[in-house]
Amino acid sequence: MRYLTAFCFLFAFMLPLYTGLSNFFLVSILLFSFYKHVKNRKVILKGIKWNILLLSTVPLFILHLFGAIYTDYSSDSFHYLEKTISFLLVPLVFIYFCPLELRKIKGMLLKGLFYGSIVSILYLTAFNLYRYFSSQDSLHIGYDILGYYHTYIHFTRPIDQHPTYLGVYYLTALLFLKHINLKKQIKNLAIILLCLGILLVNSRVVFIGLFILVFFKALQKALKYIRLKKIKKLVLFTVVFGGILILSINIISSTYIGDRFINIARFEMLTTPEGKVNSRTHSNPRFSRYISAFKLIKEKPIIGYGVADEYPRLKEQFKKDGLFYAAEEGYNAHNQFIGFAIRFGAIGLLVLSFFLISNIRLAIVTKEFNYALLGLIITCVSLTENYFDRNFGITFIAMFFTVFLYSIFPKKHITLLERSKESISLF
């Protein structure tokens, strides 16, 4: 088991650093797990709740398999099936692990993601500072450190990561920080580093996720003071929290981060074919691209066009609607729900919505509120990115959501047949 947990740690550790190595360790996890099951002759005789697979990522893979049947780009369909195969393999392999093994795996995944995120932030910040000071005659730091050339894609470029996906890793590490056994002072330092990383990643939807997290934690703290009738502490906490929040917003709003959150977001909501991003750049606003996508969806609303049709269909529609920049850049829908609607129609929307809602609901019912928050954050991200289509998101969802789901799903009367033919009853 120690080799498996080590692979899990390394998989999660490499997520915010190097995707290729992370994929290698994911393959190692699957192969070692399969070997472990075969070697121990673990056979499920009865009691495993196979309906757990309905809540897992398996239906997402089946959806892709279904979409491969009727796509007009059948030569590309294998690429999509290969890319999303972890949606199928991870839940099938992990269903054989007992609750104790799942807890160990979960702990190592969270630990790996935390340390990987810290290393990633330290490396990127050091690289960013080097570039920043190299362009100056003297050592001083101004608000321009939060400018265009030092945040967002310029910040994440050294490790070739998409800012939003990297921000989700940092946000998840922050969300589950309580699971990491560290001294209070070190944890506080880790919180500062993770928040710094999220700030420099400069992804609007990740900021929204951070706001949801901070609001929920602040609400928990306030309710605790109310329950204990500590009114003075409640008032002090409210004043300090409100002051820090207002000060942070005032500082950030005067930088490129604030400009990107407000002005570029305003640009993205334009419905004209072309808009002005800034004094130098013109592009096609996101909402105008959504209108093009909806035109496609209206043509085939039930089952969509097929697994490999989103990019070519959108490119063709963008050209028809005069969105030439989006067509040239090969943009996808930049919205997972719209992307699924194009490829799989209403069926795809139902499957994706069921996956997210059922996992969030189960997390709330079992009082795993951090898991529920993660599900809510991923839902928000899916409104602005095709999160379930890129390797950064696929492997993260397949591993973390499977382990979280299996850890809280009620398993009863599971019996494993070991080589010694002893039956072990698990709750």
Coordinates of C-alpha atoms in Angstrom, one line a residue:
M1 CA 0.0 0.0 0.0
R2 CA 2.9 2.3 0.7
Y3 CA 3.9 2.3 -3.0
L4 CA 0.3 3.2 -4.0
T5 CA 0.1 6.1 -1.6
A6 CA 3.5 7.3 -2.8
F7 CA 2.3 7.3 -6.3
C8 CA -0.9 9.2 -5.2
F9 CA 1.3 11.8 -3.5
L10 CA 3.5 12.2 -6.5
F11 CA 0.5 12.4 -8.9
A12 CA -1.0 15.3 -6.9
F13 CA 2.4 16.9 -6.2
M14 CA 3.1 17.2 -9.9
L15 CA -0.4 18.5 -10.9
P16 CA 0.6 22.2 -10.3
L17 CA 4.1 21.7 -11.6
Y18 CA 4.4 19.3 -14.6
T19 CA 1.3 17.7 -16.2
G20 CA 3.3 15.1 -18.1
L21 CA 4.8 13.6 -14.9
S22 CA 1.4 13.8 -13.2
N23 CA -0.1 11.7 -16.0
F24 CA 2.8 9.2 -15.6
F25 CA 2.0 8.7 -12.0
L26 CA -1.7 8.4 -12.7
V27 CA -0.9 5.5 -15.0
S28 CA 1.3 4.0 -12.3
I29 CA -1.5 4.3 -9.8
L30 CA -3.9 2.4 -12.1
L31 CA -1.5 -0.3 -13.0
F32 CA -0.3 -0.8 -9.4
S33 CA -3.9 -0.9 -8.1
F34 CA -4.9 -3.5 -10.7
Y35 CA -1.9 -5.6 -9.9
K36 CA -2.7 -5.3 -6.1
H37 CA -6.3 -6.4 -6.7
V38 CA -5.3 -9.4 -8.8
K39 CA -2.5 -10.4 -6.5
N40 CA -4.7 -10.4 -3.4
R41 CA -7.5 -12.0 -5.4
K42 CA -10.0 -9.5 -4.2
V43 CA -13.4 -10.5 -5.5
I44 CA -16.5 -8.6 -4.7
L45 CA -19.1 -11.2 -3.7
K46 CA -22.0 -9.0 -2.6
G47 CA -23.0 -5.7 -1.1
I48 CA -21.0 -3.2 -3.1
K49 CA -23.3 -0.4 -4.0
W50 CA -22.7 -0.5 -7.8
N51 CA -25.0 2.5 -8.1
I52 CA -22.1 4.6 -6.8
L53 CA -20.8 4.4 -10.4
L54 CA -23.8 6.5 -11.4
L55 CA -22.5 9.3 -9.2
S56 CA -18.9 8.9 -10.4
T57 CA -17.3 10.1 -13.7
V58 CA -18.2 6.8 -15.5
P59 CA -21.4 8.3 -17.1
L60 CA -19.2 11.2 -18.4
F61 CA -17.0 8.6 -20.3
I62 CA -20.1 6.7 -21.5
L63 CA -21.4 10.0 -22.8
H64 CA -18.2 10.5 -24.8
L65 CA -18.4 6.9 -26.1
F66 CA -22.0 7.6 -27.1
G67 CA -21.0 10.8 -28.9
A68 CA -18.3 8.9 -30.9
I69 CA -21.0 6.8 -32.6
Y70 CA -22.5 9.7 -34.6
T71 CA -19.8 12.3 -34.9
D72 CA -18.9 13.5 -38.4
Y73 CA -15.2 13.6 -37.3
S74 CA -14.8 9.9 -36.4
S75 CA -11.1 10.0 -37.0
D76 CA -10.8 12.5 -34.1
S77 CA -13.1 10.6 -31.7
F78 CA -10.4 8.2 -30.5
H79 CA -8.4 11.2 -29.2
Y80 CA -11.3 12.3 -27.0
L81 CA -11.9 8.8 -25.7
E82 CA -8.2 8.3 -25.0
K83 CA -8.1 11.7 -23.2
T84 CA -11.1 10.9 -21.0
I85 CA -10.4 7.2 -20.3
S86 CA -9.5 8.1 -16.7
F87 CA -13.2 9.0 -16.2
L88 CA -13.8 5.3 -16.6
L89 CA -10.7 3.5 -15.2
V90 CA -10.3 5.4 -11.9
P91 CA -13.8 4.7 -10.6
L92 CA -13.7 1.1 -11.7
V93 CA -10.3 0.4 -10.1
F94 CA -10.9 2.4 -6.9
I95 CA -14.3 0.7 -6.2
Y96 CA -12.3 -2.3 -4.8
F97 CA -10.5 -0.2 -2.1
C98 CA -11.9 -0.5 1.4
P99 CA -12.7 2.7 3.5
L100 CA -9.3 2.6 5.3
E101 CA -7.4 2.4 2.1
L102 CA -9.4 5.3 0.6
R103 CA -8.7 7.5 3.6
K104 CA -5.0 6.9 3.2
I105 CA -5.2 7.7 -0.5
K106 CA -7.3 10.8 0.1
G107 CA -4.7 12.0 2.7
M108 CA -1.8 11.5 0.3
L109 CA -3.6 13.2 -2.5
L110 CA -4.4 16.3 -0.4
K111 CA -0.8 16.3 1.0
G112 CA 0.7 16.0 -2.4
L113 CA -1.4 18.8 -3.9
F114 CA -0.6 21.1 -1.0
Y115 CA 3.2 20.7 -1.2
G116 CA 3.1 20.8 -5.0
S117 CA 1.1 24.0 -4.9
I118 CA 3.6 25.6 -2.4
V119 CA 6.6 24.6 -4.5
S120 CA 4.8 25.8 -7.7
I121 CA 4.0 29.2 -6.1
L122 CA 7.6 29.7 -4.7
Y123 CA 9.1 28.8 -8.1
L124 CA 6.8 31.0 -10.1
T125 CA 7.1 33.9 -7.7
A126 CA 10.9 33.7 -7.7
F127 CA 10.9 33.6 -11.5
N128 CA 8.5 36.5 -11.6
L129 CA 10.6 38.6 -9.2
Y130 CA 13.7 37.8 -11.2
R131 CA 12.0 39.1 -14.4
Y132 CA 10.6 42.1 -12.5
F133 CA 13.9 43.3 -11.0
S134 CA 15.9 42.5 -14.2
S135 CA 13.9 45.3 -15.9
Q136 CA 14.7 47.9 -13.2
D137 CA 17.8 49.9 -12.2
S138 CA 17.0 49.7 -8.5
L139 CA 15.4 47.3 -6.1
H140 CA 11.9 48.4 -5.4
I141 CA 8.5 46.9 -5.7
G142 CA 5.5 48.9 -6.9
Y143 CA 1.9 48.1 -7.9
D144 CA 3.2 47.2 -11.4
I145 CA 4.2 43.8 -9.9
L146 CA 0.5 43.1 -10.1
G147 CA 0.4 44.3 -13.7
Y148 CA -0.2 42.7 -17.1
Y149 CA 3.3 41.4 -17.5
H150 CA 3.6 39.7 -14.1
T151 CA 0.2 38.0 -13.6
Y152 CA -2.2 35.6 -15.4
I153 CA -0.5 33.9 -18.4
H154 CA 2.8 35.7 -17.9
F155 CA 2.9 34.4 -14.3
T156 CA 2.1 30.7 -15.2
R157 CA 4.0 30.5 -18.5
P158 CA 7.3 29.0 -17.0
I159 CA 5.4 25.8 -16.2
D160 CA 3.0 25.9 -19.2
Q161 CA -0.2 25.8 -17.1
H162 CA -3.5 27.5 -17.8
P163 CA -4.1 30.2 -15.1
T164 CA -7.6 29.0 -14.2
Y165 CA -6.7 25.4 -13.8
L166 CA -3.6 26.2 -11.8
G167 CA -5.7 28.5 -9.6
V168 CA -8.1 25.6 -9.0
Y169 CA -5.2 23.5 -7.6
Y170 CA -4.2 26.4 -5.3
L171 CA -7.8 26.9 -4.2
T172 CA -8.3 23.2 -3.5
A173 CA -5.0 23.1 -1.4
L174 CA -6.3 26.1 0.6
L175 CA -9.8 24.6 1.0
F176 CA -8.4 21.3 2.5
L177 CA -5.5 22.9 4.4
K178 CA -6.9 21.6 7.7
H179 CA -6.2 18.0 6.6
I180 CA -2.4 18.9 6.5
N181 CA -0.6 18.3 9.8
L182 CA 1.4 21.5 10.3
K183 CA 2.1 23.9 13.1
K184 CA -0.2 26.9 13.3
Q185 CA 2.5 29.4 12.3
I186 CA 3.5 27.4 9.2
K187 CA -0.2 27.0 8.3
N188 CA -0.7 30.7 8.5
L189 CA 2.3 31.2 6.2
A190 CA 0.9 28.6 3.8
I191 CA -2.4 30.5 3.7
I192 CA -0.5 33.7 2.8
L193 CA 1.5 31.9 0.0
L194 CA -1.6 30.2 -1.4
C195 CA -3.5 33.5 -1.5
L196 CA -0.5 35.1 -3.1
G197 CA -0.5 32.4 -5.8
I198 CA -4.2 32.9 -6.4
L199 CA -3.8 36.6 -6.7
L200 CA -1.0 36.4 -9.2
V201 CA -2.8 33.7 -11.2
N202 CA -5.4 36.5 -11.7
S203 CA -8.3 34.3 -12.9
R204 CA -11.7 35.9 -12.4
V205 CA -13.5 32.7 -11.7
V206 CA -10.9 31.6 -9.2
F207 CA -11.3 34.9 -7.4
I208 CA -15.0 34.1 -7.3
G209 CA -14.2 30.7 -5.9
L210 CA -11.9 32.3 -3.3
F211 CA -14.7 34.7 -2.3
I212 CA -17.1 31.7 -1.9
L213 CA -14.5 30.0 0.3
V214 CA -13.7 33.0 2.4
F215 CA -17.4 33.9 2.8
F216 CA -18.3 30.4 4.0
K217 CA -15.4 30.2 6.5
A218 CA -16.2 33.7 7.8
L219 CA -19.9 32.7 8.2
Q220 CA -18.8 29.5 10.1
K221 CA -16.7 31.7 12.4
A222 CA -19.5 34.2 13.0
L223 CA -22.1 31.5 13.7
K224 CA -19.7 29.9 16.2
Y225 CA -19.4 33.2 18.1
I226 CA -23.2 33.6 18.0
R227 CA -23.7 30.0 19.3
L228 CA -21.2 30.6 22.2
K229 CA -22.8 34.1 22.8
K230 CA -19.4 35.8 22.4
I231 CA -20.8 39.1 21.1
K232 CA -17.6 41.1 21.6
K233 CA -15.5 38.7 19.7
L234 CA -18.2 38.6 16.9
V235 CA -18.1 42.4 16.6
L236 CA -14.3 42.5 16.6
F237 CA -14.2 39.7 14.0
T238 CA -16.7 41.5 11.8
V239 CA -14.9 44.8 12.0
V240 CA -11.4 43.3 11.3
F241 CA -12.7 41.0 8.5
G242 CA -14.6 43.9 6.9
G243 CA -11.6 46.2 7.2
I244 CA -9.2 43.7 5.6
L245 CA -11.7 43.0 2.8
I246 CA -12.3 46.7 2.0
L247 CA -8.6 47.5 2.1
S248 CA -7.7 44.5 -0.2
I249 CA -10.4 45.5 -2.7
N250 CA -9.2 49.1 -2.8
I251 CA -5.5 48.1 -3.4
I252 CA -6.3 45.5 -6.0
S253 CA -8.9 47.6 -7.9
S254 CA -6.1 50.1 -8.9
T255 CA -4.0 47.3 -10.5
Y256 CA -4.3 45.2 -13.7
I257 CA -6.0 42.6 -11.6
G258 CA -8.9 44.9 -10.8
D259 CA -9.0 46.1 -14.4
R260 CA -9.2 42.5 -15.7
F261 CA -11.9 41.6 -13.2
I262 CA -14.1 44.6 -14.0
N263 CA -13.3 46.1 -17.5
I264 CA -12.4 42.9 -19.3
A265 CA -15.3 41.2 -17.8
R266 CA -17.5 44.0 -19.1
F267 CA -15.9 43.5 -22.5
E268 CA -16.7 39.8 -22.4
M269 CA -20.4 40.5 -21.9
L270 CA -20.7 42.4 -25.2
T271 CA -22.8 40.8 -27.8
T272 CA -21.2 42.7 -30.8
P273 CA -19.1 40.6 -33.2
E274 CA -15.9 42.6 -32.3
G275 CA -15.0 44.6 -29.2
K276 CA -12.1 46.6 -27.9
V277 CA -10.2 44.8 -25.1
N278 CA -7.8 47.7 -24.4
S279 CA -6.0 50.3 -26.4
R280 CA -4.0 47.7 -28.3
T281 CA -6.2 44.7 -28.7
H282 CA -9.5 43.9 -30.4
S283 CA -11.2 40.5 -30.0
N284 CA -14.5 38.7 -30.1
P285 CA -16.4 39.0 -26.8
R286 CA -17.3 35.8 -25.0
F287 CA -21.1 36.5 -25.1
S288 CA -21.0 37.0 -28.9
R289 CA -19.3 33.6 -29.1
Y290 CA -22.1 32.1 -26.9
I291 CA -24.7 33.4 -29.4
S292 CA -22.9 31.5 -32.2
A293 CA -22.8 28.4 -30.0
F294 CA -26.6 28.7 -29.3
K295 CA -27.2 28.8 -33.0
L296 CA -25.5 25.4 -33.3
I297 CA -27.4 24.0 -30.3
K298 CA -30.8 24.9 -31.8
E299 CA -30.0 22.8 -34.9
K300 CA -29.5 19.6 -32.9
P301 CA -30.8 20.1 -29.3
I302 CA -31.3 16.5 -28.2
I303 CA -28.1 14.5 -28.9
G304 CA -25.9 17.2 -30.4
Y305 CA -23.3 16.8 -33.1
G306 CA -21.0 14.2 -31.6
V307 CA -17.9 14.0 -29.4
A308 CA -15.4 15.6 -31.8
D309 CA -17.6 18.3 -33.4
E310 CA -17.3 21.3 -31.0
Y311 CA -14.2 22.9 -32.4
P312 CA -14.9 22.5 -36.2
R313 CA -18.6 23.4 -35.9
L314 CA -17.8 26.5 -33.8
K315 CA -15.0 27.5 -36.2
E316 CA -17.4 27.4 -39.1
Q317 CA -20.1 29.2 -37.2
F318 CA -17.7 31.9 -36.0
K319 CA -16.7 32.7 -39.6
K320 CA -20.4 33.0 -40.6
D321 CA -21.0 35.4 -37.7
G322 CA -17.9 37.5 -38.4
L323 CA -16.0 36.3 -35.3
F324 CA -12.8 35.9 -37.2
Y325 CA -10.4 36.2 -34.3
A326 CA -12.2 33.4 -32.4
A327 CA -12.2 31.2 -35.6
E328 CA -8.5 31.8 -36.2
E329 CA -7.6 31.0 -32.6
G330 CA -9.7 27.9 -32.6
Y331 CA -11.7 28.8 -29.5
N332 CA -14.0 26.3 -27.9
A333 CA -17.2 27.3 -26.1
H334 CA -15.4 28.4 -23.0
N335 CA -18.3 27.0 -21.1
Q336 CA -18.5 23.3 -20.2
F337 CA -22.3 23.3 -20.3
I338 CA -22.5 24.9 -23.7
G339 CA -19.7 22.7 -25.0
F340 CA -21.6 19.6 -23.9
A341 CA -24.8 20.9 -25.4
I342 CA -23.1 21.3 -28.8
R343 CA -21.6 17.8 -28.7
F344 CA -24.2 15.8 -26.7
G345 CA -27.3 18.0 -26.7
A346 CA -29.7 18.0 -23.8
I347 CA -28.5 14.5 -22.8
G348 CA -25.0 15.9 -22.2
L349 CA -26.4 18.8 -20.2
L350 CA -28.4 16.4 -18.0
V351 CA -25.4 14.1 -17.4
L352 CA -23.0 16.9 -16.5
S353 CA -25.6 18.6 -14.3
F354 CA -26.5 15.3 -12.6
F355 CA -22.8 14.6 -11.8
L356 CA -22.2 18.0 -10.2
I357 CA -25.5 18.3 -8.3
S358 CA -25.5 14.7 -7.0
N359 CA -22.0 15.0 -5.7
I360 CA -22.7 18.4 -4.1
R361 CA -25.9 17.1 -2.5
L362 CA -24.2 14.0 -1.2
A363 CA -21.4 16.1 0.3
I364 CA -24.0 18.3 2.1
V365 CA -26.0 15.4 3.4
T366 CA -22.9 13.7 4.8
K367 CA -21.7 17.1 6.1
E368 CA -18.5 17.1 4.0
F369 CA -18.9 20.8 3.4
N370 CA -15.4 21.2 1.9
Y371 CA -16.2 18.7 -0.7
A372 CA -19.5 20.5 -1.4
L373 CA -17.6 23.8 -1.8
L374 CA -15.2 22.1 -4.2
G375 CA -18.1 20.9 -6.2
L376 CA -19.6 24.4 -6.2
I377 CA -16.3 25.9 -7.3
I378 CA -15.9 23.4 -10.2
T379 CA -19.4 24.3 -11.2
C380 CA -18.5 28.0 -11.3
V381 CA -15.3 27.2 -13.3
S382 CA -17.4 25.1 -15.8
L383 CA -19.4 28.2 -16.6
T384 CA -16.3 29.9 -18.0
E385 CA -14.0 27.0 -19.1
N386 CA -14.4 23.6 -20.7
Y387 CA -12.9 22.2 -17.5
F388 CA -13.9 18.6 -18.2
D389 CA -12.3 18.6 -21.6
R390 CA -8.6 19.4 -20.9
N391 CA -6.1 17.1 -19.3
F392 CA -5.6 19.6 -16.4
G393 CA -9.2 19.2 -15.3
I394 CA -9.9 15.6 -16.4
T395 CA -7.2 13.9 -14.2
F396 CA -8.0 16.2 -11.3
I397 CA -11.7 15.4 -11.5
A398 CA -11.2 11.7 -12.0
M399 CA -8.9 11.2 -9.0
F400 CA -10.1 13.7 -6.4
F401 CA -13.9 13.4 -7.0
T402 CA -13.7 9.6 -7.1
V403 CA -11.8 9.4 -3.9
F404 CA -14.0 12.0 -2.1
L405 CA -17.2 10.3 -3.4
Y406 CA -16.1 6.8 -2.4
S407 CA -15.0 8.0 1.0
I408 CA -18.4 9.3 1.9
F409 CA -20.7 7.0 0.0
P410 CA -22.4 4.5 2.3
K411 CA -20.8 1.1 1.7
K412 CA -22.4 -1.8 3.6
H413 CA -21.7 -5.5 3.8
I414 CA -18.7 -5.5 1.5
T415 CA -17.0 -8.9 1.4
L416 CA -13.6 -9.5 0.0
L417 CA -12.3 -13.0 -0.8
E418 CA -8.6 -13.1 0.0
R419 CA -6.2 -15.9 -0.9
S420 CA -6.6 -17.3 2.5
K421 CA -10.4 -17.5 1.7
E422 CA -11.1 -15.5 4.8
S423 CA -14.1 -13.2 4.5
I424 CA -13.7 -9.7 5.8
S425 CA -16.8 -7.7 6.5
L426 CA -16.5 -3.9 5.9
F427 CA -19.2 -1.4 6.9

